[in-house]
């Protein structure tokens, strides 16, 4: 495992918003097959880091590489196509579509379905659609939303919407999954269940980069953790190392934040 | 049940011109053409999520291109039509690439400017378009496959076929991958991008599909009216299309057709002169948005719900209708 090249290399990236350096010279590597936690107090730059990796914002400086290939400056849909899927802090789904419709949309987006064959309903297109139907069922089962398949997505409970957001990302069949606070709004039982799901995602061969405020969950689920504070990386290590790290303790105490 | 309704409707539409006089057939043909135009606006509303005040320009470009090719260069209608359609779709793609990055009111304003520029070009390019006087004596399409279109009735059937094919093609399109991508982009551009949908490309495709259908309406408009003039393609033409799409019910294929029927026949019954038409359209739009934001179809659903309750039947879900958006 150690010998594998990193799946994602983030090299000295910075992002300036006006006078704010949201991310300041951060480097990190995500290793193939691991669950890497990215933590830090509010405003530390975690979401911004996700936005830089997934192509939402342009970098002020630095470089991001996926399997050694430079992806800096690519459009989000191209980066998604290369194998990085993400969820959004506060969840983002298509609220007016059904739960099934959400997942179907993502699967169709990634499918190789030619316009004419699909429009005319040719045999091959029907076969592709049938297999998509099967995949929808599989993904909904995986994230535990099977019984809500026909519900309007916007009518789901918040925790379920978060799971649907993860399902949307999984529908891209990503190699790297970026999860931004997936456990927010979940009760302890739901969190434990979702954490188990994150591990199952990893078992299917997907590498995970996880931003989360629920420390118990992060410590329990992550192999390694990177800590950001005020845009800078202040620590990196195993959960045990991070727990004992003096700078980390100070950063969290300093913000008066229970996170 | 639905198949039966469609079959009955088809039978009525086929029988109609044999029962009606020339004027009523003319009116019905006008309705069909407006339905095609309203449908094109409905597509832009549904697929791009924007009203397009430049839609009349697409109609004009296609109508004029086809008529000019025929009158000046002696090209057969059936050859000129695809060329004109290709022209209008290319222009829509170009305009779309430039304007669809703009948000909300800016897109609307730029498309309004596009429409005005198109109209001014037509009005001033005397040599080709005959300026404000317009092109006169536009002949019905040449006979094809043993069918000729030189009577009111035969032209009616041509328009009917075009509308029917449009509806069928769009019904398929909405369910196709492309349709689903367009709906996703309309619902949430940002999320769409992150699930791998090229947003700009899809918006341009949406506008092009709208322009194509608008072009089809334009192709019929020339021979139908026998004259084309820039004064037919003002802002109000686009507004009429919007009103029809909205009055009928946005997000459906049937809505714009209903809207067209409503807006051709209601002024007819009330014998409104064209002088009051813009004011009437404006008033109607306000009333509909206030009273029945889902349009005539929404009202129909409400009525059905009331009836169903009256008969003690459980209320049926009415969500199965196609979402052109
Ligand atoms: N689009 C933006 N424009 C301007 N400033 C921004 C933008 N996005 C983030 N910031 C700023 O960058 C800093 C880092 O924000 P970021 O959202 O990355 O933090 P975070 O670590 O995700 O915090 P949280 O735990 O609250 O989600 C903050 O000061 C924030 O105000
Ligand atoms: Mg954040």
Coordinates of C-alpha atoms and ligand atoms in Angstrom, one line a residue:
Chain A
X1 CA 0.0 0.0 0.0
X2 CA 2.8 2.4 0.9
X3 CA 4.4 1.7 -2.5
X4 CA 1.4 2.9 -4.4
X5 CA 1.6 6.4 -5.8
X6 CA -0.8 8.8 -4.1
X7 CA -4.2 9.0 -5.8
X8 CA -4.4 12.8 -5.1
X9 CA -1.5 15.1 -4.7
X10 CA -2.2 18.6 -3.5
X11 CA 0.9 20.8 -3.8
X12 CA 1.3 24.1 -2.0
X13 CA -2.2 25.3 -3.0
X14 CA -3.5 28.7 -1.9
X15 CA -6.7 30.6 -2.4
X16 CA -7.1 34.3 -1.8
X17 CA -10.6 35.8 -1.4
X18 CA -10.0 39.5 -1.3
X19 CA -8.0 40.0 1.8
X20 CA -8.6 36.5 3.2
X21 CA -6.2 33.7 2.6
X22 CA -8.8 30.9 2.9
X23 CA -6.2 28.3 2.0
X24 CA -2.5 29.1 2.5
X25 CA 0.2 27.0 1.0
X26 CA -1.4 23.6 1.9
X27 CA 0.2 20.4 0.7
X28 CA -1.2 16.9 1.3
X29 CA -1.4 13.5 -0.3
X30 CA -4.3 11.1 -0.4
X31 CA -3.1 7.5 -0.6
X32 CA -4.9 4.9 -2.6
X33 CA -7.6 3.2 -0.6
X34 CA -7.4 5.2 2.6
X35 CA -9.9 7.3 4.4
X36 CA -8.2 10.6 5.1
X37 CA -9.8 13.0 7.5
X38 CA -9.6 16.7 7.0
X39 CA -10.4 18.6 10.1
X40 CA -10.1 22.0 11.6
X41 CA -12.1 24.7 13.3
X42 CA -14.8 26.8 11.5
X43 CA -13.3 28.8 8.7
X44 CA -10.1 26.7 8.6
X45 CA -10.4 26.3 4.8
X46 CA -11.6 22.7 4.5
X47 CA -14.5 23.4 2.2
X48 CA -12.3 25.8 0.2
X49 CA -9.8 23.0 -0.2
X50 CA -12.6 20.8 -1.6
X51 CA -13.6 23.5 -3.9
X52 CA -10.1 23.9 -5.2
X53 CA -9.6 20.1 -5.7
X54 CA -13.0 19.7 -7.5
X55 CA -12.6 22.6 -9.8
X56 CA -15.2 25.0 -8.4
X57 CA -12.6 27.8 -7.7
X58 CA -9.4 28.5 -9.5
X59 CA -6.3 28.3 -7.5
X60 CA -4.3 31.4 -6.6
X61 CA -1.2 29.3 -6.6
X62 CA -0.2 25.7 -6.4
X63 CA -1.2 22.5 -8.2
X64 CA -3.5 19.5 -7.8
X65 CA -2.7 16.2 -9.4
X66 CA -4.9 13.1 -9.8
X67 CA -2.8 9.9 -10.3
X68 CA 0.1 12.2 -11.2
X69 CA -1.9 14.1 -13.8
X70 CA -2.3 17.8 -13.4
X71 CA -6.0 18.7 -13.0
X72 CA -5.6 22.3 -12.0
X73 CA -7.8 24.6 -14.1
X74 CA -10.1 21.9 -15.5
X75 CA -13.8 22.4 -15.4
X76 CA -15.7 20.6 -12.6
X77 CA -17.5 18.3 -15.0
X78 CA -14.2 17.3 -16.5
X79 CA -12.7 16.6 -13.0
X80 CA -15.8 14.6 -12.1
X81 CA -15.3 12.6 -15.3
X82 CA -11.8 11.9 -14.3
X83 CA -12.9 10.2 -11.1
X84 CA -13.4 12.8 -8.3
X85 CA -16.9 13.0 -6.9
X86 CA -17.9 15.3 -4.1
X87 CA -20.7 16.1 -1.8
X88 CA -21.6 19.6 -0.5
X89 CA -21.6 21.0 3.0
X90 CA -25.3 21.3 3.9
X91 CA -26.1 18.8 1.1
X92 CA -27.0 19.5 -2.4
X93 CA -29.5 17.3 -4.4
X94 CA -32.2 17.9 -7.0
X95 CA -35.0 18.6 -4.6
X96 CA -37.8 18.5 -7.1
X97 CA -36.8 15.2 -8.7
X98 CA -37.6 11.9 -7.0
X99 CA -34.9 10.0 -5.1
X100 CA -34.6 7.6 -8.0
X101 CA -34.6 10.5 -10.5
X102 CA -31.7 12.0 -8.7
X103 CA -29.5 8.9 -8.9
X104 CA -30.7 8.2 -12.5
X105 CA -29.6 11.7 -13.6
X106 CA -26.1 11.1 -12.3
X107 CA -25.9 7.7 -13.8
X108 CA -27.2 8.9 -17.2
X109 CA -24.7 11.8 -17.1
X110 CA -21.9 9.2 -16.9
X111 CA -23.4 6.8 -19.3
X112 CA -22.3 6.3 -22.9
X113 CA -25.8 6.7 -24.4
X114 CA -25.8 8.1 -27.9
X115 CA -28.5 10.7 -28.6
X116 CA -30.1 9.0 -31.5
X117 CA -30.2 5.5 -30.2
X118 CA -31.7 6.8 -27.0
X119 CA -34.1 9.1 -28.7
X120 CA -35.3 6.4 -31.0
X121 CA -35.4 3.9 -28.1
X122 CA -33.1 1.3 -29.9
X123 CA -32.4 -2.0 -28.3
X124 CA -28.9 -1.0 -27.1
X125 CA -30.3 2.1 -25.4
X126 CA -33.0 0.1 -23.7
X127 CA -30.4 -2.3 -22.4
X128 CA -28.3 0.6 -21.1
X129 CA -31.4 2.0 -19.4
X130 CA -32.2 -1.3 -17.9
X131 CA -28.8 -1.6 -16.4
X132 CA -29.1 1.9 -15.1
X133 CA -32.3 0.9 -13.4
X134 CA -30.4 -1.9 -11.7
X135 CA -27.7 0.4 -10.6
X136 CA -30.1 2.9 -9.1
X137 CA -31.6 0.1 -7.0
X138 CA -28.1 -1.0 -5.9
X139 CA -27.0 2.5 -4.9
X140 CA -30.2 3.2 -3.1
X141 CA -29.8 0.0 -1.2
X142 CA -26.2 0.8 -0.4
X143 CA -27.0 4.2 1.1
X144 CA -30.1 2.8 2.7
X145 CA -32.8 4.8 0.9
X146 CA -34.6 2.0 -1.0
X147 CA -37.8 2.6 0.8
X148 CA -37.8 6.3 -0.2
X149 CA -37.0 5.5 -3.9
X150 CA -40.2 7.3 -5.1
X151 CA -40.3 10.2 -2.7
X152 CA -39.5 13.7 -3.8
X153 CA -35.9 14.3 -2.8
X154 CA -36.7 17.6 -1.2
X155 CA -39.2 16.0 1.1
X156 CA -36.7 13.7 2.7
X157 CA -35.4 14.3 6.3
X158 CA -32.1 16.2 6.4
X159 CA -30.1 13.1 7.3
X160 CA -31.6 11.2 4.3
X161 CA -30.8 14.1 2.0
X162 CA -27.2 13.8 3.1
X163 CA -27.3 10.1 2.2
X164 CA -28.8 10.9 -1.1
X165 CA -26.0 13.4 -1.8
X166 CA -23.5 10.6 -1.1
X167 CA -25.5 8.3 -3.4
X168 CA -25.3 11.0 -6.2
X169 CA -21.6 11.1 -5.8
X170 CA -21.3 7.3 -5.8
X171 CA -23.3 7.2 -9.0
X172 CA -20.3 8.8 -10.7
X173 CA -18.3 5.6 -9.9
X174 CA -15.5 7.8 -8.5
X175 CA -12.0 6.8 -7.6
X176 CA -11.8 9.5 -5.0
X177 CA -14.8 10.7 -3.0
X178 CA -14.8 14.0 -1.2
X179 CA -17.3 14.2 1.6
X180 CA -18.0 17.6 3.2
X181 CA -19.6 17.1 6.6
X182 CA -21.8 14.1 5.7
X183 CA -22.8 13.4 9.3
X184 CA -24.1 16.9 10.0
X185 CA -27.6 16.9 11.2
X186 CA -27.5 13.2 12.1
X187 CA -28.2 11.7 15.5
X188 CA -25.6 9.4 17.0
X189 CA -27.3 6.3 15.7
X190 CA -27.5 7.6 12.2
X191 CA -23.9 8.9 12.4
X192 CA -22.6 5.5 13.4
X193 CA -24.5 3.9 10.6
X194 CA -23.3 6.4 8.1
X195 CA -19.7 6.0 9.3
X196 CA -20.0 2.3 8.7
X197 CA -21.2 3.1 5.2
X198 CA -18.2 5.3 4.6
X199 CA -16.0 2.3 5.5
X200 CA -18.0 0.1 3.1
X201 CA -17.5 2.7 0.4
X202 CA -13.7 2.3 0.9
X203 CA -14.1 -1.5 0.8
X204 CA -15.5 -1.1 -2.7
X205 CA -12.2 0.4 -3.7
X206 CA -13.0 4.1 -3.4
X207 CA -10.6 6.4 -1.6
X208 CA -12.3 8.9 0.7
X209 CA -11.3 12.4 1.8
X210 CA -13.6 13.3 4.7
X211 CA -14.4 16.7 6.2
X212 CA -16.3 16.3 9.5
X213 CA -16.8 18.1 12.7
X214 CA -18.0 15.1 14.7
X215 CA -14.6 14.2 16.3
X216 CA -15.6 10.8 17.6
X217 CA -16.8 9.8 14.1
X218 CA -13.6 11.1 12.4
X219 CA -11.3 9.4 14.9
X220 CA -13.2 6.2 14.5
X221 CA -13.4 6.1 10.7
X222 CA -10.2 7.7 9.4
X223 CA -6.9 6.0 8.8
X224 CA -5.1 9.3 8.8
X225 CA -6.0 12.9 9.6
X226 CA -4.8 16.3 8.3
X227 CA -5.6 19.3 10.4
X228 CA -6.1 22.8 9.0
X229 CA -6.2 26.0 11.0
X230 CA -6.7 29.5 9.4
X231 CA -5.9 28.2 6.0
X232 CA -2.7 26.3 7.0
X233 CA -1.9 22.7 7.6
X234 CA -0.9 22.4 11.3
X235 CA -0.7 18.6 11.7
X236 CA -0.9 15.3 10.0
X237 CA -0.9 11.8 11.4
X238 CA -2.9 8.9 12.7
X239 CA -6.0 9.6 14.9
X240 CA -4.0 8.8 18.0
X241 CA -1.2 11.2 17.0
X242 CA -3.7 13.9 16.2
X243 CA -5.4 13.5 19.5
X244 CA -2.2 14.0 21.4
X245 CA -0.9 16.9 19.2
X246 CA -0.5 20.1 21.2
X247 CA -1.0 22.5 18.3
X248 CA -4.3 20.8 17.4
X249 CA -5.5 21.0 20.9
X250 CA -4.6 24.7 21.0
X251 CA -6.3 25.4 17.7
X252 CA -9.5 23.9 18.8
X253 CA -9.5 25.5 22.3
X254 CA -8.5 28.8 20.8
X255 CA -11.7 29.0 18.7
X256 CA -14.1 28.4 21.6
X257 CA -15.7 25.8 19.4
X258 CA -17.0 22.5 20.6
X259 CA -16.2 21.0 17.2
Chain B
X1 CA -57.4 6.1 -21.4
X2 CA -54.7 8.4 -22.5
X3 CA -54.4 6.6 -25.8
X4 CA -58.1 6.9 -26.3
X5 CA -58.0 10.6 -25.7
X6 CA -55.2 11.0 -28.2
X7 CA -57.1 8.9 -30.8
X8 CA -60.3 10.9 -30.4
X9 CA -58.3 14.1 -30.6
X10 CA -56.5 12.9 -33.7
X11 CA -59.8 11.9 -35.3
X12 CA -61.4 15.3 -34.5
X13 CA -58.4 17.2 -35.9
X14 CA -58.4 15.1 -39.1
X15 CA -62.2 15.5 -39.6
X16 CA -62.3 19.2 -38.7
X17 CA -61.3 20.8 -42.0
X18 CA -63.9 18.7 -43.8
X19 CA -66.7 20.1 -41.6
X20 CA -65.4 23.7 -41.4
X21 CA -65.4 26.5 -43.9
X22 CA -62.3 28.1 -45.3
X23 CA -62.1 30.8 -42.7
X24 CA -62.4 28.3 -39.8
X25 CA -59.8 26.1 -41.4
X26 CA -57.6 29.1 -41.7
X27 CA -58.1 29.9 -38.0
X28 CA -57.3 26.4 -37.0
X29 CA -54.1 26.4 -39.1
X30 CA -53.1 29.6 -37.4
X31 CA -53.7 27.9 -34.1
X32 CA -51.5 25.0 -35.1
X33 CA -48.6 27.3 -36.1
X34 CA -48.9 29.3 -32.9
X35 CA -48.9 26.1 -31.0
X36 CA -45.6 25.2 -32.6
X37 CA -44.2 28.6 -31.7
X38 CA -45.5 28.4 -28.2
X39 CA -44.0 25.0 -27.9
X40 CA -40.6 26.3 -28.9
X41 CA -40.9 29.0 -26.1
X42 CA -42.0 26.3 -23.7
X43 CA -38.9 24.4 -24.5
X44 CA -36.6 27.3 -23.8
X45 CA -38.6 28.0 -20.6
X46 CA -38.3 24.4 -19.6
X47 CA -34.9 23.5 -20.7
X48 CA -32.9 26.7 -20.3
X49 CA -35.1 28.0 -17.5
X50 CA -35.3 31.4 -19.1
X51 CA -37.8 33.3 -21.1
X52 CA -36.4 34.2 -24.5
X53 CA -37.4 37.5 -26.0
X54 CA -35.3 36.6 -29.0
X55 CA -37.5 33.7 -30.0
X56 CA -39.3 35.7 -32.7
X57 CA -36.0 36.5 -34.3
X58 CA -35.3 32.7 -34.7
X59 CA -38.8 32.4 -36.3
X60 CA -38.0 35.3 -38.6
X61 CA -34.5 34.1 -39.6
X62 CA -35.9 30.7 -40.6
X63 CA -38.9 32.1 -42.4
X64 CA -37.0 34.7 -44.3
X65 CA -34.1 32.3 -45.2
X66 CA -36.5 29.8 -46.6
X67 CA -38.6 32.4 -48.5
X68 CA -35.5 34.2 -49.9
X69 CA -33.9 30.9 -51.1
X70 CA -37.2 30.1 -52.9
X71 CA -38.1 33.5 -54.4
X72 CA -34.6 34.7 -55.3
X73 CA -32.8 31.5 -56.1
X74 CA -35.6 29.3 -57.2
X75 CA -34.8 26.7 -54.6
X76 CA -37.5 24.1 -53.9
X77 CA -39.2 24.5 -50.5
X78 CA -38.2 21.0 -49.4
X79 CA -34.6 21.9 -50.0
X80 CA -34.8 25.4 -48.7
X81 CA -36.4 24.3 -45.4
X82 CA -33.6 22.2 -44.1
X83 CA -31.1 24.8 -45.1
X84 CA -33.1 27.5 -43.2
X85 CA -33.4 25.2 -40.2
X86 CA -29.6 24.6 -40.2
X87 CA -29.0 28.3 -40.5
X88 CA -31.3 29.2 -37.5
X89 CA -29.8 26.4 -35.3
X90 CA -26.3 27.6 -36.1
X91 CA -27.2 31.2 -35.2
X92 CA -28.9 30.0 -32.0
X93 CA -25.7 28.1 -31.1
X94 CA -23.6 31.1 -31.7
X95 CA -25.9 33.5 -29.8
X96 CA -26.3 30.9 -27.0
X97 CA -22.5 30.6 -26.6
X98 CA -22.3 34.3 -26.2
X99 CA -25.4 35.0 -24.0
X100 CA -26.1 31.9 -21.9
X101 CA -23.3 32.7 -19.6
X102 CA -25.3 35.8 -18.6
X103 CA -27.5 35.4 -15.6
X104 CA -31.2 36.3 -15.3
X105 CA -32.1 39.8 -16.6
X106 CA -28.9 40.1 -18.6
X107 CA -29.7 37.1 -20.8
X108 CA -33.2 38.5 -21.3
X109 CA -31.9 41.9 -22.3
X110 CA -29.3 40.7 -24.6
X111 CA -31.7 38.4 -26.3
X112 CA -34.1 41.4 -26.7
X113 CA -31.3 43.3 -28.3
X114 CA -30.6 40.3 -30.6
X115 CA -34.2 40.3 -31.7
X116 CA -34.2 44.0 -32.4
X117 CA -31.0 43.8 -34.3
X118 CA -32.4 40.9 -36.4
X119 CA -35.5 43.0 -37.1
X120 CA -33.5 46.0 -38.1
X121 CA -31.3 44.0 -40.4
X122 CA -34.4 42.6 -42.1
X123 CA -35.9 46.1 -42.4
X124 CA -32.8 47.6 -43.8
X125 CA -31.3 45.0 -46.0
X126 CA -33.5 46.1 -48.9
X127 CA -31.8 44.2 -51.7
X128 CA -32.4 40.8 -50.1
X129 CA -35.4 41.2 -47.8
X130 CA -37.2 43.9 -49.6
X131 CA -37.1 46.0 -46.4
X132 CA -40.2 47.1 -44.4
X133 CA -42.4 46.2 -47.3
X134 CA -41.5 42.6 -46.9
X135 CA -41.6 39.6 -49.1
X136 CA -44.9 39.1 -50.9
X137 CA -46.6 36.2 -52.8
X138 CA -44.9 33.4 -50.9
X139 CA -46.2 30.3 -52.5
X140 CA -47.3 27.1 -50.7
X141 CA -44.6 24.4 -50.6
X142 CA -44.1 22.5 -53.8
X143 CA -45.8 19.2 -54.1
X144 CA -43.9 16.3 -52.7
X145 CA -44.6 12.5 -52.6
X146 CA -47.7 13.2 -54.6
X147 CA -49.1 15.6 -52.1
X148 CA -49.7 19.2 -52.9
X149 CA -50.3 22.0 -50.4
X150 CA -52.1 24.6 -52.5
X151 CA -55.5 24.5 -50.7
X152 CA -56.3 25.7 -47.2
X153 CA -57.2 22.2 -46.2
X154 CA -54.0 20.5 -47.5
X155 CA -51.9 23.2 -45.8
X156 CA -53.8 22.6 -42.6
X157 CA -52.8 19.0 -42.7
X158 CA -49.2 19.9 -43.3
X159 CA -49.2 22.1 -40.2
X160 CA -51.0 19.4 -38.3
X161 CA -48.4 16.8 -39.2
X162 CA -45.6 19.2 -38.2
X163 CA -47.1 19.8 -34.8
X164 CA -47.8 16.1 -34.2
X165 CA -44.3 15.1 -35.2
X166 CA -42.9 17.9 -32.9
X167 CA -45.0 16.7 -30.0
X168 CA -43.9 13.1 -30.5
X169 CA -40.3 14.0 -31.0
X170 CA -40.2 16.2 -27.9
X171 CA -42.1 13.7 -25.9
X172 CA -39.2 11.3 -26.6
X173 CA -36.6 14.0 -26.1
X174 CA -37.8 14.8 -22.6
X175 CA -37.3 11.2 -21.6
X176 CA -34.0 10.9 -23.3
X177 CA -30.7 11.3 -21.7
X178 CA -30.3 14.7 -23.3
X179 CA -33.7 15.8 -21.8
X180 CA -32.8 14.6 -18.4
X181 CA -29.5 16.5 -18.5
X182 CA -31.3 19.6 -19.6
X183 CA -33.7 19.3 -16.7
X184 CA -30.8 18.7 -14.3
X185 CA -29.0 21.9 -15.5
X186 CA -32.2 23.9 -15.2
X187 CA -32.8 22.6 -11.6
X188 CA -29.3 23.2 -10.3
X189 CA -26.4 24.3 -12.6
X190 CA -23.7 23.9 -9.9
X191 CA -24.7 20.4 -8.8
X192 CA -25.1 19.4 -12.5
X193 CA -21.5 20.4 -13.1
X194 CA -20.2 18.4 -10.2
X195 CA -22.0 15.2 -11.4
X196 CA -20.2 15.6 -14.7
X197 CA -22.7 17.4 -16.9
X198 CA -21.2 20.0 -19.2
X199 CA -23.5 22.9 -18.3
X200 CA -22.8 25.3 -21.0
X201 CA -23.0 22.8 -23.8
X202 CA -26.4 21.6 -22.5
X203 CA -27.8 25.1 -22.3
X204 CA -26.7 25.8 -25.8
X205 CA -28.4 22.5 -26.9
X206 CA -31.6 23.6 -25.1
X207 CA -31.6 26.9 -26.9
X208 CA -30.9 25.2 -30.2
X209 CA -33.8 22.8 -29.8
X210 CA -36.0 25.8 -29.0
X211 CA -34.7 27.6 -32.1
X212 CA -35.3 24.5 -34.3
X213 CA -38.9 24.2 -33.3
X214 CA -39.4 28.0 -33.7
X215 CA -37.8 27.6 -37.1
X216 CA -40.4 24.9 -38.0
X217 CA -43.1 27.4 -37.1
X218 CA -41.4 30.0 -39.3
X219 CA -41.2 27.7 -42.3
X220 CA -45.0 27.4 -42.2
X221 CA -45.6 31.0 -41.4
X222 CA -44.4 32.4 -44.8
X223 CA -46.5 30.2 -47.1
X224 CA -49.4 30.5 -44.6
X225 CA -49.5 34.3 -44.6
X226 CA -48.1 34.5 -48.1
X227 CA -46.2 37.6 -46.9
X228 CA -43.3 38.2 -44.5
X229 CA -42.5 41.6 -43.1
X230 CA -40.3 42.8 -40.2
X231 CA -43.3 44.2 -38.4
X232 CA -44.5 40.6 -37.8
X233 CA -41.5 39.9 -35.7
X234 CA -41.5 42.5 -33.0
X235 CA -41.1 41.9 -29.3
X236 CA -44.8 41.3 -29.1
X237 CA -44.5 38.1 -31.1
X238 CA -42.1 36.7 -28.5
X239 CA -44.4 37.9 -25.7
X240 CA -47.4 36.2 -27.3
X241 CA -45.4 32.9 -27.3
X242 CA -44.5 33.4 -23.7
X243 CA -48.1 34.1 -22.7
X244 CA -49.3 31.0 -24.6
X245 CA -46.8 28.8 -22.9
X246 CA -47.5 30.2 -19.5
X247 CA -51.3 30.3 -19.9
X248 CA -51.3 26.7 -21.0
X249 CA -49.0 25.5 -18.3
X250 CA -45.2 25.7 -18.1
X251 CA -43.3 22.4 -18.0
X252 CA -45.6 20.4 -20.2
X253 CA -46.0 19.7 -23.9
X254 CA -49.8 20.0 -23.9
X255 CA -49.7 23.4 -22.1
X256 CA -48.4 25.5 -25.0
X257 CA -50.9 23.9 -27.4
X258 CA -53.8 24.7 -25.0
X259 CA -52.4 28.2 -24.6
X260 CA -52.3 28.7 -28.4
X261 CA -55.9 27.5 -28.8
X262 CA -57.0 29.8 -26.0
X263 CA -55.2 32.8 -27.3
X264 CA -56.2 32.4 -30.9
X265 CA -59.9 31.8 -30.2
X266 CA -60.6 34.0 -27.2
X267 CA -59.7 37.3 -29.1
X268 CA -61.7 35.9 -32.0
X269 CA -64.8 35.5 -29.9
X270 CA -64.3 38.8 -28.2
X271 CA -63.4 40.4 -31.6
X272 CA -60.5 42.2 -30.1
X273 CA -58.7 44.3 -32.7
X274 CA -55.0 43.8 -32.9
X275 CA -54.7 47.3 -31.4
X276 CA -55.6 46.0 -28.0
X277 CA -53.7 42.7 -28.3
X278 CA -50.5 43.7 -26.4
X279 CA -52.5 45.1 -23.5
X280 CA -54.7 42.0 -23.4
X281 CA -51.7 39.7 -23.4
X282 CA -50.2 41.6 -20.6
X283 CA -53.3 41.5 -18.5
X284 CA -53.7 37.8 -19.2
X285 CA -50.2 37.1 -18.1
X286 CA -50.8 39.0 -14.8
X287 CA -54.1 37.2 -14.2
X288 CA -52.6 33.8 -14.9
X289 CA -49.5 34.2 -12.7
X290 CA -51.7 35.5 -9.9
X291 CA -54.7 33.1 -10.2
X292 CA -53.4 30.0 -11.8
X293 CA -49.6 29.9 -11.9
X294 CA -49.7 26.4 -13.3
X295 CA -51.8 27.5 -16.2
X296 CA -54.9 25.9 -17.8
X297 CA -53.5 22.5 -17.1
X298 CA -53.1 23.3 -13.5
X299 CA -56.7 24.5 -13.4
X300 CA -57.8 21.3 -15.1
X301 CA -56.0 19.3 -12.4
X302 CA -57.8 21.3 -9.7
X303 CA -61.1 20.8 -11.4
X304 CA -60.4 17.0 -11.7
X305 CA -59.5 16.9 -8.1
X306 CA -62.8 18.7 -7.1
X307 CA -64.8 16.3 -9.3
X308 CA -63.1 13.3 -8.0
X309 CA -63.8 14.4 -4.4
X310 CA -67.4 15.1 -5.4
X311 CA -67.8 11.6 -6.7
X312 CA -66.2 10.2 -3.6
X313 CA -63.3 8.8 -5.5
X314 CA -59.7 9.0 -4.1
X315 CA -57.8 11.8 -5.6
X316 CA -55.4 10.6 -8.3
X317 CA -51.8 11.8 -8.4
X318 CA -51.3 14.1 -11.3
X319 CA -47.6 14.1 -11.4
X320 CA -47.1 11.7 -14.3
X321 CA -47.2 14.3 -17.0
X322 CA -44.1 14.9 -19.1
X323 CA -41.8 17.6 -17.7
X324 CA -40.5 19.5 -20.6
X325 CA -39.8 21.6 -17.5
Ligands
LIG1 N1 -16.6 32.1 -1.9 C1 -16.0 32.8 -0.9 N2 -15.8 34.1 -1.0 C2 -15.1 34.8 0.0 N3 -14.6 34.2 1.1 C3 -14.8 32.8 1.2 C4 -15.5 32.1 0.2 N4 -15.5 30.8 0.6 C5 -14.9 30.7 1.8 N5 -14.4 32.0 2.2 C6 -13.7 32.3 3.4 O1 -12.6 31.4 3.5 C7 -12.4 31.0 4.8 C8 -12.4 29.5 4.8 O2 -13.8 29.0 4.6 P1 -14.1 27.5 4.4 O3 -15.6 27.5 4.0 O4 -13.2 26.8 3.5 O5 -14.0 27.0 5.9 P2 -14.3 25.5 6.5 O6 -13.1 25.0 7.1 O7 -15.0 24.7 5.5 O8 -15.3 26.0 7.7 P3 -16.6 25.3 8.2 O9 -16.2 24.3 9.2 O10 -17.4 26.4 8.9 O11 -17.3 24.7 7.1 C9 -13.4 31.6 5.6 O12 -12.9 32.8 6.2 C10 -14.5 32.0 4.6 O13 -15.2 33.2 5.0
LIG2 MG1 -16.9 23.9 5.4

